[in-house]
mmCIF file of C-alpha atoms and ligand atoms in Angstrom:
data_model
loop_
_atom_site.group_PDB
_atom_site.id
_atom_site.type_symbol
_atom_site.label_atom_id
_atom_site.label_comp_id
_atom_site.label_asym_id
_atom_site.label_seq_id
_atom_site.Cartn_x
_atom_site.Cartn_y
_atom_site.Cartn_z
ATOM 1 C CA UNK Y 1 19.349 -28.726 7.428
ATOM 2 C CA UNK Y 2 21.414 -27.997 4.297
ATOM 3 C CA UNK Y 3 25.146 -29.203 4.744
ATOM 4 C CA UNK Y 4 27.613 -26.955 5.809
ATOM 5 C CA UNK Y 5 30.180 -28.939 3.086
ATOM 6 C CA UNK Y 6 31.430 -24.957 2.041
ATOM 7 C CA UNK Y 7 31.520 -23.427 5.362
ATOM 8 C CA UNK Y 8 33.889 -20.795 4.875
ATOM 9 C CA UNK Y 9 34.568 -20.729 0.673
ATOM 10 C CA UNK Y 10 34.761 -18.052 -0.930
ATOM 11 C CA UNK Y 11 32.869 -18.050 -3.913
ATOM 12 C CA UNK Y 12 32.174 -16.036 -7.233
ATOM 13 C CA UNK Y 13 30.000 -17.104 -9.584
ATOM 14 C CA UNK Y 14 28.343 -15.113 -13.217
ATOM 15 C CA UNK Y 15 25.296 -15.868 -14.254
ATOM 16 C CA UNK Y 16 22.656 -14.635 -16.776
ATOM 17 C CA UNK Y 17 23.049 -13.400 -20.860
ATOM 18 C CA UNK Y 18 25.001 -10.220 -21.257
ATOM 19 C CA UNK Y 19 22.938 -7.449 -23.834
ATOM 20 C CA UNK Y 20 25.610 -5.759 -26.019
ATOM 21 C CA UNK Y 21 23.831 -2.455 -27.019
ATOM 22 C CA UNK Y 22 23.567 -1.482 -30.565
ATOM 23 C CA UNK Y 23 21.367 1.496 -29.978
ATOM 24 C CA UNK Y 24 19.049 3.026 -27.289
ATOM 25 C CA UNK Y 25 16.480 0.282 -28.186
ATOM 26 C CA UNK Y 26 18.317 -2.598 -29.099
ATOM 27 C CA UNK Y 27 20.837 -5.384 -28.006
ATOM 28 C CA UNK Y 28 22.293 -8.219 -28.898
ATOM 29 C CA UNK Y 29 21.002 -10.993 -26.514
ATOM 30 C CA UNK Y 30 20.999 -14.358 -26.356
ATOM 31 C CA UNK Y 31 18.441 -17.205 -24.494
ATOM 32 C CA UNK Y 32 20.570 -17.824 -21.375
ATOM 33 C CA UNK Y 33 17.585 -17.504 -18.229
ATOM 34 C CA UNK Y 34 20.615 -17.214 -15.226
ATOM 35 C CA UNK Y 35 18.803 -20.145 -13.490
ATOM 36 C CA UNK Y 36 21.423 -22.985 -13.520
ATOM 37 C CA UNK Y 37 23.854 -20.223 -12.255
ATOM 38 C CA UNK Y 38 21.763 -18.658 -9.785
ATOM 39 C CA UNK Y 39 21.030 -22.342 -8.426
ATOM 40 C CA UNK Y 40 25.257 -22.525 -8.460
ATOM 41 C CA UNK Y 41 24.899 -19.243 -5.865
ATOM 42 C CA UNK Y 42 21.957 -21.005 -3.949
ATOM 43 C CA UNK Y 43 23.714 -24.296 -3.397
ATOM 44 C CA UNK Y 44 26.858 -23.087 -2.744
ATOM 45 C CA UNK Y 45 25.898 -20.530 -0.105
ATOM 46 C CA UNK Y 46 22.819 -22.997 1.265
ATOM 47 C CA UNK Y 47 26.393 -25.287 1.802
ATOM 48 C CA UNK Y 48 28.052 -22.731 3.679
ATOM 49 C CA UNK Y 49 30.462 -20.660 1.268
ATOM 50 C CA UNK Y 50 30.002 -16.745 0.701
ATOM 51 C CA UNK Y 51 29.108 -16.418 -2.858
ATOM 52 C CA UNK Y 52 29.666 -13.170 -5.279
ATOM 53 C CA UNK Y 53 27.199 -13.797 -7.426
ATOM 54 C CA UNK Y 54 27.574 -11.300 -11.023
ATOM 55 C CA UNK Y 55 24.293 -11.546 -12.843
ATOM 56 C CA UNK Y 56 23.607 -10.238 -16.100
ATOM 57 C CA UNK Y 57 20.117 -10.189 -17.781
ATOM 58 C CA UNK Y 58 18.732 -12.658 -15.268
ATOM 59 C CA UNK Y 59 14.575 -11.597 -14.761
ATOM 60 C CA UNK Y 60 13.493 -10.239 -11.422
ATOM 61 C CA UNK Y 61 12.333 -14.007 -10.153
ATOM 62 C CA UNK Y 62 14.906 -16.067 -11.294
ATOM 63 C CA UNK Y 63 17.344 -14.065 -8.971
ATOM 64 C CA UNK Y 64 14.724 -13.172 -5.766
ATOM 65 C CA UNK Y 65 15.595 -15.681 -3.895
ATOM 66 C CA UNK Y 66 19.559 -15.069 -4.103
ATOM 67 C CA UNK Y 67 18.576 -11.281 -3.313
ATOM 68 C CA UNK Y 68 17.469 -11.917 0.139
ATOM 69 C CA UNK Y 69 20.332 -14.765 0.664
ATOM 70 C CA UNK Y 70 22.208 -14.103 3.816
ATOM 71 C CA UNK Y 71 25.636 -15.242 2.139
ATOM 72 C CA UNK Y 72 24.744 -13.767 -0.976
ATOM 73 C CA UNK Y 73 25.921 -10.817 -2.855
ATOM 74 C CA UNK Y 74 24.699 -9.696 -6.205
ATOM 75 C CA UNK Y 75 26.470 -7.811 -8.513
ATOM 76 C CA UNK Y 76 24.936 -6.480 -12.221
ATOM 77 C CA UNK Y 77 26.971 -6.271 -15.533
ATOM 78 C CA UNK Y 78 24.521 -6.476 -18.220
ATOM 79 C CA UNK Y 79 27.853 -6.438 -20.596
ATOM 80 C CA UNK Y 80 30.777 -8.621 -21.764
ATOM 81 C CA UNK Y 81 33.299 -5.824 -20.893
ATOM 82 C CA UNK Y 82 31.159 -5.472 -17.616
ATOM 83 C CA UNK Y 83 31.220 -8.894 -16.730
ATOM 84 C CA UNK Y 84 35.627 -9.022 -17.544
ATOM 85 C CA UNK Y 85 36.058 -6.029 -15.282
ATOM 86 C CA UNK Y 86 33.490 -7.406 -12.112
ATOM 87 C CA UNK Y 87 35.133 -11.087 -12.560
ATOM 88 C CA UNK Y 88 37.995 -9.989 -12.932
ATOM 89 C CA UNK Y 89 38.171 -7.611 -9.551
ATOM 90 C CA UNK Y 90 36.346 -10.485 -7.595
ATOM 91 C CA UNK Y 91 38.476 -13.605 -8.386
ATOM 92 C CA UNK Y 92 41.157 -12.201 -6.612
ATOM 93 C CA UNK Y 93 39.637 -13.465 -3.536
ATOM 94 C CA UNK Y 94 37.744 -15.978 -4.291
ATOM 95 C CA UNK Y 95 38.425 -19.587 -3.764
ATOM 96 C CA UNK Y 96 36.183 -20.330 -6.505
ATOM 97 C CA UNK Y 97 35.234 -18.981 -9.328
ATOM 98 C CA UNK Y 98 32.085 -20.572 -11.324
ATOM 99 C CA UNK Y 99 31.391 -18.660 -15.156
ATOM 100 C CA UNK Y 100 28.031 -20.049 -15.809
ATOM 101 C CA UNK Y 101 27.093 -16.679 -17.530
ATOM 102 C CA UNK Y 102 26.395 -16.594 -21.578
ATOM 103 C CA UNK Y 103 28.911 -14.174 -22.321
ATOM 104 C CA UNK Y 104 27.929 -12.764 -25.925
ATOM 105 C CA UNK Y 105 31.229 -13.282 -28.417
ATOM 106 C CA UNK Y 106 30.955 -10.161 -30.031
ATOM 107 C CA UNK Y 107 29.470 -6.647 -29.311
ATOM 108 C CA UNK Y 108 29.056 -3.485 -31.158
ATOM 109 C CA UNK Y 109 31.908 -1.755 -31.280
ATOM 110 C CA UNK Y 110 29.821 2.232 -32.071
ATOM 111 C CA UNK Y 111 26.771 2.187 -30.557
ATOM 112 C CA UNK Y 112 24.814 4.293 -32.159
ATOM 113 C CA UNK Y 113 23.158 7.722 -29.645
ATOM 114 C CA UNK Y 114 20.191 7.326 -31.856
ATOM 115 C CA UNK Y 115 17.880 4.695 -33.230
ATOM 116 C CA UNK Y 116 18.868 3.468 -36.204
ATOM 117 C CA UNK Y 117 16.027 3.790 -38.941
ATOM 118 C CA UNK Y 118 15.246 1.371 -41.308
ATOM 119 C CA UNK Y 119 14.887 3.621 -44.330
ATOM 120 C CA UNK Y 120 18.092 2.650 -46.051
ATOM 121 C CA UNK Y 121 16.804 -0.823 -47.017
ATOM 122 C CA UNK Y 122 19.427 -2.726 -45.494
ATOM 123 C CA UNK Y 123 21.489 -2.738 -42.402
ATOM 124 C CA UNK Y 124 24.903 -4.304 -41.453
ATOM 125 C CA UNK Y 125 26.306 -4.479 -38.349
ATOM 126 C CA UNK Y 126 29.978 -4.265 -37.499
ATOM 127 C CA UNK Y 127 31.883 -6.372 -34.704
ATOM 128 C CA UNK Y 128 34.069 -7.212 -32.733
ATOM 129 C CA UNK Y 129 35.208 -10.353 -30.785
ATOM 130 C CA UNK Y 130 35.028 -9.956 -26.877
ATOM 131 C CA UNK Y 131 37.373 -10.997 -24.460
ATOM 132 C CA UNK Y 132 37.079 -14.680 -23.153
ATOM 133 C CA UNK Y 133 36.446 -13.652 -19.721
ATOM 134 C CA UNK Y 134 37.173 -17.290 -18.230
ATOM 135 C CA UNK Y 135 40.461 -17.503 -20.822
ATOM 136 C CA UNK Y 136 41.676 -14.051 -18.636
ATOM 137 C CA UNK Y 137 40.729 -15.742 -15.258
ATOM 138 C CA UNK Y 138 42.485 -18.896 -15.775
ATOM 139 C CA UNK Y 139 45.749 -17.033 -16.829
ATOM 140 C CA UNK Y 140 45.618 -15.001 -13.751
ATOM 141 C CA UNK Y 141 44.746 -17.643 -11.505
ATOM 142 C CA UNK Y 142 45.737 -17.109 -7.758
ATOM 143 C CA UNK Y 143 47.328 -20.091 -6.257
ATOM 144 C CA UNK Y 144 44.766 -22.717 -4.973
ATOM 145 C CA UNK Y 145 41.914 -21.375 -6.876
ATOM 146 C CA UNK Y 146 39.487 -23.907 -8.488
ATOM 147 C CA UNK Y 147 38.085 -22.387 -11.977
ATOM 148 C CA UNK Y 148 34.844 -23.765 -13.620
ATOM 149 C CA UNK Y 149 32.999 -23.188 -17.036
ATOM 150 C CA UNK Y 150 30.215 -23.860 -18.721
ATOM 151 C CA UNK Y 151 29.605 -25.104 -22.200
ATOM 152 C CA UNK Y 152 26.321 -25.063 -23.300
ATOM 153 C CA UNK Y 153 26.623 -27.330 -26.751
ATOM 154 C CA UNK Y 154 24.462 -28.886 -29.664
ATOM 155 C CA UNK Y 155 25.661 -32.013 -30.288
ATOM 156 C CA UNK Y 156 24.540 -34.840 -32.551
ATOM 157 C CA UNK Y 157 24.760 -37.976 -29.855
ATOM 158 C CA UNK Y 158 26.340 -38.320 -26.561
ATOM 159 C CA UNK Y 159 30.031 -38.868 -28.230
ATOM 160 C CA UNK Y 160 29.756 -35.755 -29.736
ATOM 161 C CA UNK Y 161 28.829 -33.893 -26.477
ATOM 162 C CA UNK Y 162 31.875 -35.495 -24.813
ATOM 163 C CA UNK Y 163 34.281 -34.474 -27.387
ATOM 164 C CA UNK Y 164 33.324 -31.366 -28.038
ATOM 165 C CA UNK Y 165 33.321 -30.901 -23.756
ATOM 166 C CA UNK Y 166 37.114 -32.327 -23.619
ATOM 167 C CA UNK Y 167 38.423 -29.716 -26.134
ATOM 168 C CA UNK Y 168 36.914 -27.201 -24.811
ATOM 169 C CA UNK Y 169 37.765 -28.163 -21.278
ATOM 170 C CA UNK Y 170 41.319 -28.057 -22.631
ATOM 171 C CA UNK Y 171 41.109 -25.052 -24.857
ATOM 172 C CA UNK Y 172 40.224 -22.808 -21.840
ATOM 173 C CA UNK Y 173 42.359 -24.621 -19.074
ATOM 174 C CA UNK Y 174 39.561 -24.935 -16.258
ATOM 175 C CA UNK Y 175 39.711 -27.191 -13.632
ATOM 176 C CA UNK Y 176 36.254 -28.584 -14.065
ATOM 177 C CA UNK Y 177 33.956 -27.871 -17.165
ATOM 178 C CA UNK Y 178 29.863 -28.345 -16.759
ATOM 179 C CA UNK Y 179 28.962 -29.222 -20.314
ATOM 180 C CA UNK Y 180 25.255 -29.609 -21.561
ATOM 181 C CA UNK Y 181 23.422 -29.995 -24.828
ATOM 182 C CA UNK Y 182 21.536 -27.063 -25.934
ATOM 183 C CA UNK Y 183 18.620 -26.865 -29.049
ATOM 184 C CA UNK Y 184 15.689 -25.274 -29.835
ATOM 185 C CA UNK Y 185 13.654 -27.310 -27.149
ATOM 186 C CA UNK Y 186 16.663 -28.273 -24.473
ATOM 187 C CA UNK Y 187 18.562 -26.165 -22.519
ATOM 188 C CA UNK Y 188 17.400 -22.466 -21.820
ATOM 189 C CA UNK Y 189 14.670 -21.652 -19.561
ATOM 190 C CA UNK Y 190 13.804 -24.960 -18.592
ATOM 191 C CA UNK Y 191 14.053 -25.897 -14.971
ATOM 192 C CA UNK Y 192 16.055 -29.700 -15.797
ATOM 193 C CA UNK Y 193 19.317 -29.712 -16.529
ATOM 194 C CA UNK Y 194 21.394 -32.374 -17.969
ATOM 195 C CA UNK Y 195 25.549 -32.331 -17.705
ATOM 196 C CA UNK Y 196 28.578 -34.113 -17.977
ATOM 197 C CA UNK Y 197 31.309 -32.888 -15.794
ATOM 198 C CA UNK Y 198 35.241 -33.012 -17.732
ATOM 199 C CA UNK Y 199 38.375 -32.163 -15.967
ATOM 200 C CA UNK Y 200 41.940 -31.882 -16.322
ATOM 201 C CA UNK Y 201 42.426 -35.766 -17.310
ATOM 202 C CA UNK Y 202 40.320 -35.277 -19.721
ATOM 203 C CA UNK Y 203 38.021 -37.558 -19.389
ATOM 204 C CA UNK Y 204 33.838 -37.259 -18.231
ATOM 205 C CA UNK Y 205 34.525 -37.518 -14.343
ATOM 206 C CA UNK Y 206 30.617 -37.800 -13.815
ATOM 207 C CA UNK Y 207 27.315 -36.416 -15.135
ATOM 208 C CA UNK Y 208 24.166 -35.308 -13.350
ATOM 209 C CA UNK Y 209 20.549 -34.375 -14.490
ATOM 210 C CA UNK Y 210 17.441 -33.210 -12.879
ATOM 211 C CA UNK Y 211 16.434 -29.660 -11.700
ATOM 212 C CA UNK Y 212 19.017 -27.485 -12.126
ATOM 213 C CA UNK Y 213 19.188 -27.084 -8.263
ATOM 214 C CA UNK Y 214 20.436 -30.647 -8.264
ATOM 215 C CA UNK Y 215 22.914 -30.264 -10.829
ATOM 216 C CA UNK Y 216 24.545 -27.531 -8.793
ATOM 217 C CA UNK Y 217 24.733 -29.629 -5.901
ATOM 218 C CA UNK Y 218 26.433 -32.022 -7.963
ATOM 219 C CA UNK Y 219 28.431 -29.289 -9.567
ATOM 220 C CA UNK Y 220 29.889 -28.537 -6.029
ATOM 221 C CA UNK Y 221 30.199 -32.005 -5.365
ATOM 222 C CA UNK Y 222 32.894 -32.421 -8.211
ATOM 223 C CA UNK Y 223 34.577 -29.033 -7.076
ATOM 224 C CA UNK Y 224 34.999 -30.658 -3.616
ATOM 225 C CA UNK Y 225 36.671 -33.478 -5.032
ATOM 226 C CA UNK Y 226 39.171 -31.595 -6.514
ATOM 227 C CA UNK Y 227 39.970 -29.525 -3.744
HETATM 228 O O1 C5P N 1 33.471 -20.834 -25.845
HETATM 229 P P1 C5P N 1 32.166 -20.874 -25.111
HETATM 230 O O2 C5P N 1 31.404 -19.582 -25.188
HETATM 231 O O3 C5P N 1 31.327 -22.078 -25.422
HETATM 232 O O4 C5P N 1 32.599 -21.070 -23.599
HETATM 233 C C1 C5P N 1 31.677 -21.076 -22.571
HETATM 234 C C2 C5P N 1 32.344 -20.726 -21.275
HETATM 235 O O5 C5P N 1 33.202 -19.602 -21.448
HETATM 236 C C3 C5P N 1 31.351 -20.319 -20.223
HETATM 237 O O6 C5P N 1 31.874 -20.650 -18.958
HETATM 238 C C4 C5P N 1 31.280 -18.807 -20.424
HETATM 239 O O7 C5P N 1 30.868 -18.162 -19.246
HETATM 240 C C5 C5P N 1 32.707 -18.484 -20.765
HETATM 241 N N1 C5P N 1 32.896 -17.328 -21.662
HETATM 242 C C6 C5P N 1 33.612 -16.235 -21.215
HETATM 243 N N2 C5P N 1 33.822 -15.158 -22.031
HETATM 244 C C7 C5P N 1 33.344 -15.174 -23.302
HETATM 245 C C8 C5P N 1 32.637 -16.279 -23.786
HETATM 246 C C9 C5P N 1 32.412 -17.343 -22.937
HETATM 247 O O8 C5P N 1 34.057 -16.252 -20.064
HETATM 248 N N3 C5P N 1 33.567 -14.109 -24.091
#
């Protein structure tokens, strides 16, 4: 039997790659799957804690199983300004918030009502930035509440990986940031993980690899500790 480690947590946690619409037919997307972050959900509420999960393009399978979880809600917000607005309402009581989504930096800011056409030759899009969802969390942080992010990263060697995870750890004032390297072959869709863990001392307070079921076990394991 799973621990019961979380009994009682309240949890929120976004997972998945937000789609900003350009037109009826198209988006801009990135490679994000949702599966480290729905594993977050699973091993969080498999531990005991009541999870608001927020998922945005996550496929059908990747998020069954957190569907039928007992201590699971799911949310959709398939867009950046989505995602602000349903993190934003849930963190206020939650005791833990997790932001494992791929928020897209920029959307569209005139979607277009009809399919653009090609005919002109060339095409330019316009945009603008989006809020940094976990930025607006951590400077409305209720008292006691632990605040994670993710930073998915290419990254020469290892001592690239860890530098580039303390700044950002520091740049967006979370408590605990899950940083991985990302390329053409690592990182999305694959069912591994690997991560170093940074918090507030800025330093790499652990790492963890395998599935990515593991590394949210280990993710929660580093909350806990700073709880
Ligand atoms: O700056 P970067 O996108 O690498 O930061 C990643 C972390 O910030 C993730 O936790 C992601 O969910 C979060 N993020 C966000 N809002 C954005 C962009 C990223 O909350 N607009």
């Amino acid at each position: 039997a799973p621990a019961s480690d979380l009994a009682g947590l309240r949890v929120a946690v976004s997972t998945g790659g937000t789609r900003e619409p350009i037109d009826p037919v198209r988006f801009l997307g990135n490679r994000s799957s949702g599966k480290q972050g729905v594993a977050v959900a699973l091993a969080a509420a498999d531990r005991g804690a009541y999870v608001h999960l927020v998922a945005a393009h996550v496929d059908d399978g990747v998020l069954h199983e957190a569907l039928h979880h007992p201590r699971i809600a799911v949310e959709r917000a398939l867009t950046a300004v989505e995602m602000d607005a349903a993190m934003r309402a849930v963190s206020d009581e939650s005791d833990v918030v997790v932001m494992a989504a791929a928020v897209a930096d920029f959307s569209v800011p005139e979607v277009s009502d009809v399919k653009i056409r090609k005919e002109d030759g060339t095409f330019a899009l316009d945009l603008v930035e989006n809020p940094d969802i976990l930025i607006g969390l951590v400077e409305e942080r209720r008292p006691g509440q632990t605040i994670v992010g993710f930073a998915a990263e290419t990254a020469a060697d290892d001592g690239e990986l860890r530098e580039r995870g303390i700044r950002k750890r520091s740049r967006k004032g979370v408590d605990l940031l899950v940083v991985n390297r990302v390329g053409w072959q690592e990182g999305f869709e694959a069912s591994e993980n690997a991560v170093l863990f940074v918090d507030a001392t800025d330093d790499v307070a652990g790492q963890a690899s395998g599935t990515k079921r593991a590394v949210a076990d280990a993710l929660w394991d580093a909350v806990l500790r700073l709880r």
